[in-house]
């Protein structure tokens, strides 16, 4: 045998090698180290955090945290101690970070992020800082963005601070209705209202907001009025509002500096020849970069057939334009926006029920079908986005009405099932508010429903909330001014024009003014702070008309028409820079 081997080696022009790298080895080593930690074997230091003692290996913590590396390899006395007291870190957060160091796994949630992020910052565990910031980005809504902004500022999370700042500017019209706004410190209020990119329909909204802030605690805050009013662009108000509302306010009249600011704005309006000398932020209009939210109307039923057409509406130009059609015709399609991409889920193509998904990139005007299908075919499905996941709720599969709910993770391109609803619902509307997913109305396959249930992703459970005043299937639903609006649909006998809204703080529905048209299969969406009802069926005609709700006048107003009539089409809103030239 030895001779044979030698002969083979002699014939080989180069020495033979077999190079191997184990993919299992790093995992097995960390699993073994974690097991040693749990057994308290070979641990060489004890961390005392609050009331807890945590046994660890210096080398593991040093490899994961620059803070511990400096502590254990430098000349500090801790490098020689066997017990080390760690101050200013929550004990539960420390345990989670130690677990991550050994396992590479961590779960960030509402109950722990406020202690976990500061701890990760102190220990310089940047990966966990990034994970916490990404979680908070996903949690942003108009009721909490100011708190998250302040939290990011406190802990020097610049990316999250910029993101929350931009969100606050974009959604300012909704943010001013939150209690967080009224509780703002003066400096933060000034930081927000001084921005050129503040997204408002008119400067009147900024003035009304700062006056509401002052009058929330007038005894303490009237001294700040002059400092805050300086950042309201009074020169951009109408003369009627400036004189009749601002100039006549007793708080304004009682402060000399405020009166001077009003007089300055009057001069700007009355003396156009003097404007060249009036320079600075107070004299220029705001230019919000992202005020151009765009509404997409997708698919539906038109002239006796399912359609694949898609069109977009820009409120700034008040025009509808056609964009690339979907790959498939879809009626009863669920539509939602995730990461600024438009997802069209399920539907009926005129022949069969669909489980395929399409994704649209509005920046490239292209649809793709490389999205994993849902596990069941379904039409009349409700679709919404919560915590970075896409949810498909209820619908029908051609055999039965569904209470089935599944969730799509764009990072893995996979759907997983979550807890089913308590009630089967087709033609259900869904909305996301306050970290919950609401399923509103629909039909159980026999009759329309007024019941509403709410899903908590933290507990994976559904629970009933207050029912609507009217039974509705194929209704429109959207979150507007921190309430859920439900409009139109169909009851037992007819298409509906009525509308109502849900206040989660009181768990009550109350009626609002009816739309101008009856609309079942209607799409409902908020665009640039306004509520739009799109298309539907009035009992006789498929509709292409649009109406918008004016909360100040408490009325719906017709505001144009789509190119196509649409029953059971989906709607989605994408934020895009207002200066972009869309598909001309």
Coordinates of C-alpha atoms in Angstrom, one line a residue:
X1 CA 0.0 0.0 0.0
X2 CA 2.9 2.3 0.8
X3 CA 4.4 1.8 -2.7
X4 CA 1.1 2.6 -4.4
X5 CA 0.7 5.8 -2.5
X6 CA 4.2 6.9 -3.4
X7 CA 3.6 6.1 -7.0
X8 CA 0.5 8.3 -7.0
X9 CA 2.3 11.2 -5.3
X10 CA 5.1 10.9 -7.9
X11 CA 2.6 11.2 -10.7
X12 CA 0.9 14.3 -9.2
X13 CA 2.5 17.5 -10.6
X14 CA 1.5 19.5 -7.4
X15 CA 0.9 18.5 -3.8
X16 CA -2.8 17.6 -3.2
X17 CA -4.7 19.7 -0.6
X18 CA -8.2 19.5 1.0
X19 CA -9.2 22.8 2.5
X20 CA -12.2 22.9 4.8
X21 CA -14.0 25.6 6.7
X22 CA -16.8 24.5 9.1
X23 CA -20.0 26.5 9.1
X24 CA -21.1 24.6 12.2
X25 CA -18.1 25.4 14.3
X26 CA -18.9 29.1 15.3
X27 CA -22.4 28.1 16.3
X28 CA -21.3 25.0 18.2
X29 CA -18.6 27.0 20.0
X30 CA -21.1 29.7 21.1
X31 CA -23.6 27.0 22.1
X32 CA -20.9 25.3 24.3
X33 CA -19.9 28.7 25.9
X34 CA -23.6 29.4 26.6
X35 CA -23.9 26.0 28.2
X36 CA -20.9 26.6 30.3
X37 CA -22.4 30.0 31.4
X38 CA -25.7 28.3 32.4
X39 CA -23.8 25.7 34.4
X40 CA -21.6 28.4 35.9
X41 CA -18.5 26.6 34.7
X42 CA -15.3 28.5 33.9
X43 CA -17.0 31.8 34.4
X44 CA -14.4 34.4 35.5
X45 CA -16.4 37.4 36.5
X46 CA -19.7 38.3 38.1
X47 CA -21.7 41.4 37.0
X48 CA -23.8 42.9 39.8
X49 CA -26.6 44.8 38.2
X50 CA -29.3 46.0 40.5
X51 CA -30.3 43.0 42.6
X52 CA -29.0 40.4 40.2
X53 CA -25.7 38.7 39.9
X54 CA -24.8 37.5 36.3
X55 CA -21.9 35.1 35.8
X56 CA -20.1 35.5 32.5
X57 CA -16.8 35.0 30.7
X58 CA -14.7 38.1 30.2
X59 CA -13.6 37.0 26.7
X60 CA -17.1 36.7 25.4
X61 CA -18.3 40.1 26.6
X62 CA -15.0 41.7 25.4
X63 CA -15.6 40.3 21.9
X64 CA -19.1 41.7 21.8
X65 CA -18.8 45.1 23.5
X66 CA -16.1 47.8 23.2
X67 CA -17.2 48.9 26.7
X68 CA -16.3 45.6 28.2
X69 CA -13.2 45.2 26.1
X70 CA -11.8 48.5 27.5
X71 CA -12.8 47.5 31.0
X72 CA -11.2 44.0 30.9
X73 CA -8.0 44.8 28.9
X74 CA -7.1 48.2 30.3
X75 CA -5.5 49.4 33.5
X76 CA -8.9 49.9 35.3
X77 CA -9.3 48.2 38.6
X78 CA -12.2 46.3 37.2
X79 CA -9.8 44.3 35.0
X80 CA -8.6 42.6 38.2
X81 CA -11.9 42.3 40.1
X82 CA -14.0 39.1 40.1
X83 CA -17.1 41.0 41.0
X84 CA -18.0 44.2 39.1
X85 CA -20.9 46.5 39.9
X86 CA -22.5 48.0 36.8
X87 CA -24.4 51.3 37.3
X88 CA -27.1 53.0 35.2
X89 CA -28.2 49.9 33.4
X90 CA -31.5 48.1 33.9
X91 CA -30.9 44.6 35.2
X92 CA -33.4 43.0 32.7
X93 CA -31.8 44.8 29.8
X94 CA -28.3 43.6 30.9
X95 CA -29.5 40.0 31.0
X96 CA -30.9 40.4 27.5
X97 CA -27.7 41.8 26.2
X98 CA -25.6 39.1 27.8
X99 CA -28.0 36.5 26.3
X100 CA -27.5 38.1 22.9
X101 CA -23.7 38.0 23.3
X102 CA -23.9 34.2 23.8
X103 CA -26.8 33.3 21.5
X104 CA -27.0 36.1 18.8
X105 CA -30.8 36.2 19.5
X106 CA -32.9 39.0 21.0
X107 CA -36.5 40.1 21.1
X108 CA -37.2 43.8 21.1
X109 CA -40.7 44.9 22.0
X110 CA -42.6 47.8 23.5
X111 CA -42.1 46.6 27.0
X112 CA -38.3 46.6 26.9
X113 CA -37.1 48.9 24.2
X114 CA -36.9 52.0 26.5
X115 CA -34.4 50.2 28.8
X116 CA -32.7 48.1 26.1
X117 CA -31.6 51.0 23.9
X118 CA -29.9 53.1 26.6
X119 CA -28.1 49.9 27.8
X120 CA -26.9 49.1 24.3
X121 CA -25.7 52.7 23.9
X122 CA -23.7 52.5 27.2
X123 CA -22.2 49.1 26.3
X124 CA -21.5 50.3 22.7
X125 CA -23.3 47.4 21.2
X126 CA -24.1 49.2 18.0
X127 CA -26.0 46.2 16.4
X128 CA -28.6 46.2 19.2
X129 CA -28.8 50.0 19.0
X130 CA -29.6 49.7 15.3
X131 CA -32.2 47.0 16.0
X132 CA -33.9 49.1 18.7
X133 CA -34.0 52.1 16.4
X134 CA -35.4 50.1 13.6
X135 CA -38.1 48.8 15.9
X136 CA -39.0 52.3 17.0
X137 CA -39.2 53.5 13.4
X138 CA -41.8 50.8 12.7
X139 CA -43.7 52.0 15.8
X140 CA -44.0 55.6 14.7
X141 CA -47.4 57.1 14.4
X142 CA -48.8 60.6 15.0
X143 CA -49.6 59.9 18.6
X144 CA -46.1 58.8 19.6
X145 CA -43.6 60.3 17.1
X146 CA -42.8 63.3 19.4
X147 CA -42.0 61.0 22.3
X148 CA -39.8 58.8 20.1
X149 CA -38.1 61.9 18.8
X150 CA -37.3 63.1 22.3
X151 CA -36.1 59.6 23.3
X152 CA -33.8 59.5 20.2
X153 CA -32.4 62.9 21.1
X154 CA -31.7 61.9 24.7
X155 CA -29.7 58.9 23.7
X156 CA -28.0 60.5 20.7
X157 CA -29.5 58.2 18.1
X158 CA -29.0 60.6 15.2
X159 CA -30.6 58.4 12.5
X160 CA -33.7 57.7 14.5
X161 CA -33.9 61.4 15.5
X162 CA -33.7 62.5 11.8
X163 CA -36.3 59.9 10.9
X164 CA -38.7 60.9 13.7
X165 CA -38.1 64.6 12.8
X166 CA -39.0 63.9 9.2
X167 CA -42.1 61.9 10.2
X168 CA -43.3 64.7 12.5
X169 CA -42.9 67.3 9.7
X170 CA -44.7 65.1 7.1
X171 CA -47.6 64.3 9.5
X172 CA -47.7 67.6 11.3
X173 CA -51.5 68.0 10.6
X174 CA -52.1 64.8 12.5
X175 CA -49.4 65.3 15.2
X176 CA -51.0 68.6 16.4
X177 CA -54.1 66.6 17.5
X178 CA -52.1 64.5 19.9
X179 CA -51.6 65.2 23.6
X180 CA -47.9 64.8 23.1
X181 CA -47.9 68.0 21.1
X182 CA -49.5 70.0 23.9
X183 CA -46.9 68.6 26.3
X184 CA -43.9 69.6 24.2
X185 CA -41.1 71.7 25.9
X186 CA -40.7 75.1 24.2
X187 CA -37.4 74.2 22.5
X188 CA -38.8 71.1 20.8
X189 CA -41.9 73.1 19.7
X190 CA -39.6 75.8 18.1
X191 CA -37.4 73.1 16.5
X192 CA -40.5 71.6 14.8
X193 CA -42.4 74.8 13.6
X194 CA -39.2 76.5 12.4
X195 CA -38.7 73.9 9.7
X196 CA -39.0 74.9 6.0
X197 CA -40.3 71.4 5.3
X198 CA -43.3 71.4 7.7
X199 CA -46.2 69.8 5.8
X200 CA -49.2 72.1 6.2
X201 CA -52.1 73.1 3.9
X202 CA -51.8 76.7 5.2
X203 CA -49.8 78.7 7.8
X204 CA -53.1 79.1 9.7
X205 CA -52.6 75.5 11.0
X206 CA -49.2 76.4 12.5
X207 CA -50.7 79.5 14.2
X208 CA -53.6 77.5 15.6
X209 CA -51.3 74.8 16.8
X210 CA -49.0 77.2 18.7
X211 CA -51.9 79.0 20.3
X212 CA -53.4 75.7 21.4
X213 CA -50.0 74.9 23.0
X214 CA -49.8 78.2 24.8
X215 CA -53.4 78.1 26.0
X216 CA -52.9 74.5 27.3
X217 CA -51.1 76.1 30.2
X218 CA -51.5 79.8 29.7
X219 CA -50.3 80.9 33.1
X220 CA -46.9 79.3 32.5
X221 CA -46.6 79.6 28.8
X222 CA -47.8 83.1 27.9
X223 CA -44.2 84.3 28.6
X224 CA -43.1 82.1 25.7
X225 CA -45.6 83.3 23.2
X226 CA -43.3 85.9 21.6
X227 CA -40.5 83.3 21.2
X228 CA -42.9 80.8 19.5
X229 CA -44.8 83.3 17.4
X230 CA -41.6 84.4 15.8
X231 CA -41.4 81.1 14.0
X232 CA -44.9 81.3 12.6
X233 CA -44.8 82.8 9.1
X234 CA -47.4 85.4 9.6
X235 CA -46.6 87.0 6.3
X236 CA -48.0 83.9 4.6
X237 CA -51.4 84.3 6.3
X238 CA -54.4 85.9 4.5
X239 CA -55.0 89.5 5.5
X240 CA -58.4 88.5 6.8
X241 CA -57.0 85.9 9.2
X242 CA -54.0 88.1 10.2
X243 CA -56.2 91.0 11.2
X244 CA -59.4 89.3 12.3
X245 CA -57.9 86.3 14.2
X246 CA -54.3 86.9 15.0
X247 CA -54.4 90.7 15.6
X248 CA -57.5 90.5 17.7
X249 CA -56.3 87.8 20.1
X250 CA -56.0 89.2 23.6
X251 CA -52.7 87.3 24.3
X252 CA -51.2 88.8 21.1
X253 CA -52.5 92.3 21.9
X254 CA -51.1 92.3 25.4
X255 CA -47.5 91.6 24.2
X256 CA -45.5 94.3 22.5
X257 CA -43.2 91.9 20.6
X258 CA -46.1 89.9 19.3
X259 CA -47.8 93.1 18.1
X260 CA -44.6 94.1 16.3
X261 CA -44.6 90.7 14.5
X262 CA -48.2 91.2 13.4
X263 CA -47.4 94.7 12.2
X264 CA -44.4 93.4 10.3
X265 CA -46.6 90.8 8.5
X266 CA -49.2 93.5 7.7
X267 CA -46.5 95.6 6.1
X268 CA -45.4 92.6 4.0
X269 CA -49.0 92.1 2.8
X270 CA -49.9 95.8 2.2
X271 CA -46.6 97.1 0.9
X272 CA -45.4 94.7 -1.9
X273 CA -42.8 97.3 -3.0
X274 CA -41.0 96.8 0.4
X275 CA -40.8 93.1 0.2
X276 CA -37.3 93.1 -1.3
X277 CA -36.0 94.4 2.0
X278 CA -37.9 91.8 4.0
X279 CA -35.7 88.7 4.1
X280 CA -35.4 85.6 6.3
X281 CA -37.5 82.6 7.3
X282 CA -40.6 84.7 8.4
X283 CA -41.1 85.9 4.8
X284 CA -40.7 82.8 2.8
X285 CA -43.3 80.0 2.2
X286 CA -42.7 76.5 3.5
X287 CA -41.5 73.9 1.0
X288 CA -42.2 70.5 2.4
X289 CA -40.1 68.0 0.5
X290 CA -42.5 65.1 1.1
X291 CA -45.9 66.8 1.0
X292 CA -46.6 64.9 -2.3
X293 CA -48.4 61.8 -1.2
X294 CA -49.8 60.0 -4.2
X295 CA -53.0 57.8 -4.2
X296 CA -53.0 54.6 -6.3
X297 CA -56.3 53.0 -7.4
X298 CA -55.7 49.3 -8.3
X299 CA -57.9 46.8 -10.2
X300 CA -61.5 46.3 -9.5
X301 CA -64.7 45.4 -11.4
X302 CA -65.6 47.6 -14.4
X303 CA -68.2 47.0 -17.2
X304 CA -68.8 43.4 -16.2
X305 CA -65.2 42.3 -15.9
X306 CA -62.3 42.3 -13.6
X307 CA -59.6 44.8 -14.6
X308 CA -55.8 45.0 -14.2
X309 CA -55.6 48.8 -14.8
X310 CA -53.9 51.0 -12.2
X311 CA -53.9 54.8 -12.0
X312 CA -52.5 57.4 -9.7
X313 CA -53.8 60.6 -8.3
X314 CA -51.7 63.6 -7.3
X315 CA -53.7 66.0 -5.2
X316 CA -51.3 68.8 -6.0
X317 CA -52.3 68.7 -9.7
X318 CA -55.7 67.1 -9.1
X319 CA -55.0 64.8 -12.0
X320 CA -55.4 61.0 -12.5
X321 CA -52.8 59.3 -14.7
X322 CA -52.5 55.7 -15.9
X323 CA -49.5 53.7 -14.7
X324 CA -48.3 50.2 -15.5
X325 CA -51.1 47.6 -15.2
X326 CA -50.9 44.6 -13.0
X327 CA -49.9 41.3 -14.4
X328 CA -53.3 39.8 -13.6
X329 CA -56.8 41.2 -13.5
X330 CA -58.0 41.5 -9.9
X331 CA -61.4 42.4 -8.4
X332 CA -61.8 42.3 -4.6
X333 CA -58.0 42.9 -4.4
X334 CA -56.4 43.9 -1.1
X335 CA -53.9 46.7 -1.4
X336 CA -51.4 48.1 1.1
X337 CA -48.1 49.9 1.1
X338 CA -45.0 48.4 2.8
X339 CA -41.5 50.1 2.5
X340 CA -42.9 52.5 -0.1
X341 CA -43.9 49.6 -2.3
X342 CA -47.5 48.8 -3.3
X343 CA -48.7 45.2 -2.7
X344 CA -51.7 43.8 -4.4
X345 CA -53.0 40.7 -2.7
X346 CA -55.4 38.0 -4.0
X347 CA -58.7 39.0 -5.7
X348 CA -60.7 37.4 -8.5
X349 CA -59.7 37.5 -12.2
X350 CA -63.2 36.9 -13.5
X351 CA -62.7 33.2 -13.7
X352 CA -60.9 32.0 -10.5
X353 CA -59.9 33.1 -7.0
X354 CA -56.2 34.1 -6.7
X355 CA -53.5 33.6 -4.1
X356 CA -50.8 35.3 -6.1
X357 CA -49.3 38.6 -5.0
X358 CA -47.8 41.5 -7.1
X359 CA -45.6 44.3 -5.9
X360 CA -45.3 47.7 -7.6
X361 CA -42.4 50.1 -7.3
X362 CA -43.8 53.6 -8.0
X363 CA -40.3 55.0 -8.7
X364 CA -39.7 52.6 -11.6
X365 CA -43.3 52.1 -12.7
X366 CA -42.9 48.3 -12.7
X367 CA -44.8 45.4 -11.2
X368 CA -43.1 42.2 -10.1
X369 CA -44.5 38.8 -9.2
X370 CA -41.6 37.5 -7.2
X371 CA -43.6 37.7 -3.9
X372 CA -44.5 34.4 -2.2
X373 CA -48.2 33.6 -2.6
X374 CA -50.6 33.4 0.2
X375 CA -51.5 29.8 1.4
X376 CA -55.1 30.1 0.3
X377 CA -56.8 31.8 -2.6
X378 CA -59.0 34.7 -1.5
X379 CA -61.0 37.6 -2.7
X380 CA -62.7 40.4 -0.8
X381 CA -59.7 40.3 1.5
X382 CA -58.6 43.0 4.0
X383 CA -54.9 44.0 3.8
X384 CA -52.9 46.2 6.1
X385 CA -49.3 46.8 7.4
X386 CA -48.4 46.5 11.1
X387 CA -44.9 46.6 12.5
X388 CA -43.3 46.0 9.1
X389 CA -45.4 43.0 8.3
X390 CA -48.2 42.7 5.7
X391 CA -51.4 41.1 7.0
X392 CA -54.1 39.4 4.8
X393 CA -57.3 39.2 6.8
X394 CA -60.5 37.1 6.0
X395 CA -62.1 37.1 2.5
X396 CA -63.5 34.1 0.7
X397 CA -61.9 31.3 -1.3
X398 CA -64.8 30.3 -3.5
X399 CA -66.0 27.6 -1.1
X400 CA -66.5 29.4 2.2
X401 CA -66.0 32.7 4.0
X402 CA -62.7 32.9 5.9
X403 CA -61.6 33.9 9.4
X404 CA -58.1 32.9 8.3
X405 CA -55.2 35.5 8.9
X406 CA -51.7 35.3 7.6
X407 CA -48.7 37.6 7.8
X408 CA -46.0 38.4 5.2
X409 CA -42.4 39.1 6.2
X410 CA -40.7 41.0 3.3
X411 CA -37.2 40.2 4.7
X412 CA -37.8 36.4 4.3
X413 CA -40.5 36.5 1.6
X414 CA -42.6 34.2 3.6
X415 CA -46.2 34.1 4.8
X416 CA -47.0 32.6 8.2
X417 CA -50.4 32.1 9.9
X418 CA -51.4 34.0 13.0
X419 CA -54.5 33.5 15.2
X420 CA -57.7 33.5 13.3
X421 CA -60.4 36.0 13.9
X422 CA -63.3 35.1 16.1
X423 CA -65.7 35.7 13.2
X424 CA -65.5 34.7 9.5
X425 CA -65.5 37.9 7.4
X426 CA -65.5 38.6 3.6
X427 CA -65.7 42.1 2.4
X428 CA -63.9 43.1 5.6
X429 CA -62.1 46.4 6.1
X430 CA -58.9 46.6 8.1
X431 CA -57.1 49.4 9.8
X432 CA -54.0 49.9 12.0
X433 CA -54.1 52.2 15.0
X434 CA -52.1 52.4 18.2
X435 CA -50.2 49.2 17.4
X436 CA -53.3 47.1 16.9
X437 CA -54.9 45.6 13.7
X438 CA -58.7 46.2 13.5
X439 CA -61.1 44.1 11.4
X440 CA -64.2 46.1 10.7
X441 CA -67.5 44.7 9.5
X442 CA -67.8 42.5 6.5
X443 CA -70.1 39.6 6.0
X444 CA -70.0 36.1 7.7
X445 CA -71.3 34.6 4.4
X446 CA -74.9 35.0 5.4
X447 CA -75.4 38.6 6.4
X448 CA -73.5 41.9 6.9
X449 CA -71.8 42.5 10.2
X450 CA -71.4 45.5 12.5
X451 CA -69.0 43.7 14.8
X452 CA -65.4 44.8 15.1
X453 CA -62.4 42.9 16.5
X454 CA -58.9 43.9 17.3
X455 CA -55.6 41.9 17.0
X456 CA -52.7 42.4 19.3
X457 CA -49.5 41.1 17.7
X458 CA -47.7 41.0 21.1
X459 CA -50.2 38.4 22.4
X460 CA -51.3 36.9 19.1
X461 CA -54.9 37.3 20.2
X462 CA -58.1 38.9 18.8
X463 CA -60.7 40.5 21.0
X464 CA -64.0 42.2 20.4
X465 CA -64.4 46.0 20.6
X466 CA -67.5 48.2 20.3
X467 CA -69.6 47.4 17.2
X468 CA -70.5 49.9 14.6
X469 CA -73.9 51.5 14.5
X470 CA -74.6 50.1 11.0
X471 CA -74.0 46.7 9.5
X472 CA -71.6 47.0 6.6
X473 CA -69.9 44.7 4.1
X474 CA -67.5 45.8 1.3
X475 CA -67.0 49.1 3.2
X476 CA -64.1 51.5 3.1
X477 CA -61.9 52.0 6.2
X478 CA -59.0 54.3 7.1
X479 CA -57.3 56.0 10.1
X480 CA -57.8 59.7 10.1
X481 CA -56.9 62.1 13.0
X482 CA -56.3 59.1 15.3
X483 CA -59.7 57.6 14.7
X484 CA -61.0 54.8 12.5
X485 CA -63.4 56.0 9.8
X486 CA -65.8 53.4 8.2
X487 CA -67.8 54.6 5.2
X488 CA -70.3 53.2 2.7
X489 CA -70.6 49.5 2.1
X490 CA -73.8 47.5 1.8
X491 CA -76.3 46.3 4.5
X492 CA -79.0 43.7 4.0
X493 CA -80.9 45.6 1.3
X494 CA -78.9 48.5 -0.2
X495 CA -75.7 50.4 -0.8
X496 CA -74.8 52.9 1.8
X497 CA -73.6 56.5 1.8
X498 CA -73.5 56.7 5.6
X499 CA -70.2 57.0 7.6
X500 CA -69.1 56.7 11.2
X501 CA -65.8 56.8 13.2
X502 CA -64.3 54.9 16.1
X503 CA -62.5 56.6 19.0
X504 CA -60.2 54.0 20.7
X505 CA -59.8 56.0 23.8
X506 CA -63.6 55.8 24.5
X507 CA -64.3 52.5 22.6
X508 CA -67.3 54.2 20.9
X509 CA -68.5 54.7 17.4
X510 CA -70.3 57.9 16.4
X511 CA -71.9 58.8 13.1
X512 CA -70.5 61.5 10.8
X513 CA -72.0 63.3 7.8
X514 CA -72.9 60.9 4.9
X515 CA -71.0 60.9 1.6
X516 CA -72.7 62.5 -1.4
X517 CA -73.0 59.1 -3.1
X518 CA -73.9 55.6 -2.0
X519 CA -70.7 53.5 -2.3
X520 CA -70.2 49.8 -1.7
X521 CA -66.8 48.3 -2.7
X522 CA -65.3 51.8 -2.0
X523 CA -61.7 52.5 -1.4
X524 CA -60.8 54.9 1.5
X525 CA -57.4 56.5 2.0
X526 CA -55.8 59.6 3.7
X527 CA -53.7 61.7 1.3
X528 CA -51.8 64.7 2.5
X529 CA -54.0 65.0 5.6
X530 CA -57.3 64.6 3.7
X531 CA -59.7 61.7 3.6
X532 CA -60.7 60.4 0.1
X533 CA -63.5 58.0 -0.9
X534 CA -62.7 56.3 -4.2
X535 CA -65.1 54.6 -6.7
X536 CA -67.5 51.8 -5.7
X537 CA -71.1 50.9 -6.7
X538 CA -74.1 53.0 -6.0
X539 CA -76.7 50.3 -6.6
X540 CA -77.1 51.2 -10.3
X541 CA -73.7 52.3 -11.7
X542 CA -70.1 51.5 -11.2
X543 CA -68.4 54.7 -10.0
X544 CA -65.3 56.5 -11.0
X545 CA -66.0 59.6 -8.9
X546 CA -64.0 60.7 -5.9
X547 CA -65.1 62.7 -2.9
X548 CA -63.1 64.2 -0.1
X549 CA -64.1 64.8 3.5
X550 CA -63.7 68.3 4.9
X551 CA -63.6 68.0 8.8
X552 CA -63.8 71.7 9.3
X553 CA -67.0 72.1 7.2
X554 CA -68.2 68.6 8.1
X555 CA -69.1 67.7 4.6
X556 CA -68.0 65.6 1.7
X557 CA -67.1 67.3 -1.6
X558 CA -66.8 65.8 -5.1
X559 CA -63.2 66.3 -6.4
X560 CA -62.9 64.7 -9.8
X561 CA -63.0 61.3 -11.4
X562 CA -60.7 58.4 -12.3
X563 CA -60.2 57.2 -15.8
X564 CA -61.9 53.8 -14.9
X565 CA -64.9 52.9 -13.0
X566 CA -63.9 50.6 -10.1
X567 CA -65.9 48.3 -7.8
X568 CA -63.8 46.4 -5.3
X569 CA -60.6 48.0 -6.3
X570 CA -57.8 48.5 -3.8
X571 CA -56.2 51.9 -2.8
X572 CA -52.8 52.6 -1.4
X573 CA -50.9 55.8 -0.6
X574 CA -47.2 56.3 -1.3
X575 CA -45.1 59.2 -0.2
X576 CA -43.0 60.7 -2.9
X577 CA -41.0 63.8 -3.3
X578 CA -43.3 66.5 -4.7
X579 CA -40.8 67.6 -7.4
X580 CA -40.7 64.2 -9.1
X581 CA -42.0 64.0 -12.7
X582 CA -44.2 61.0 -12.7
X583 CA -44.3 58.9 -15.9
X584 CA -45.0 61.8 -18.3

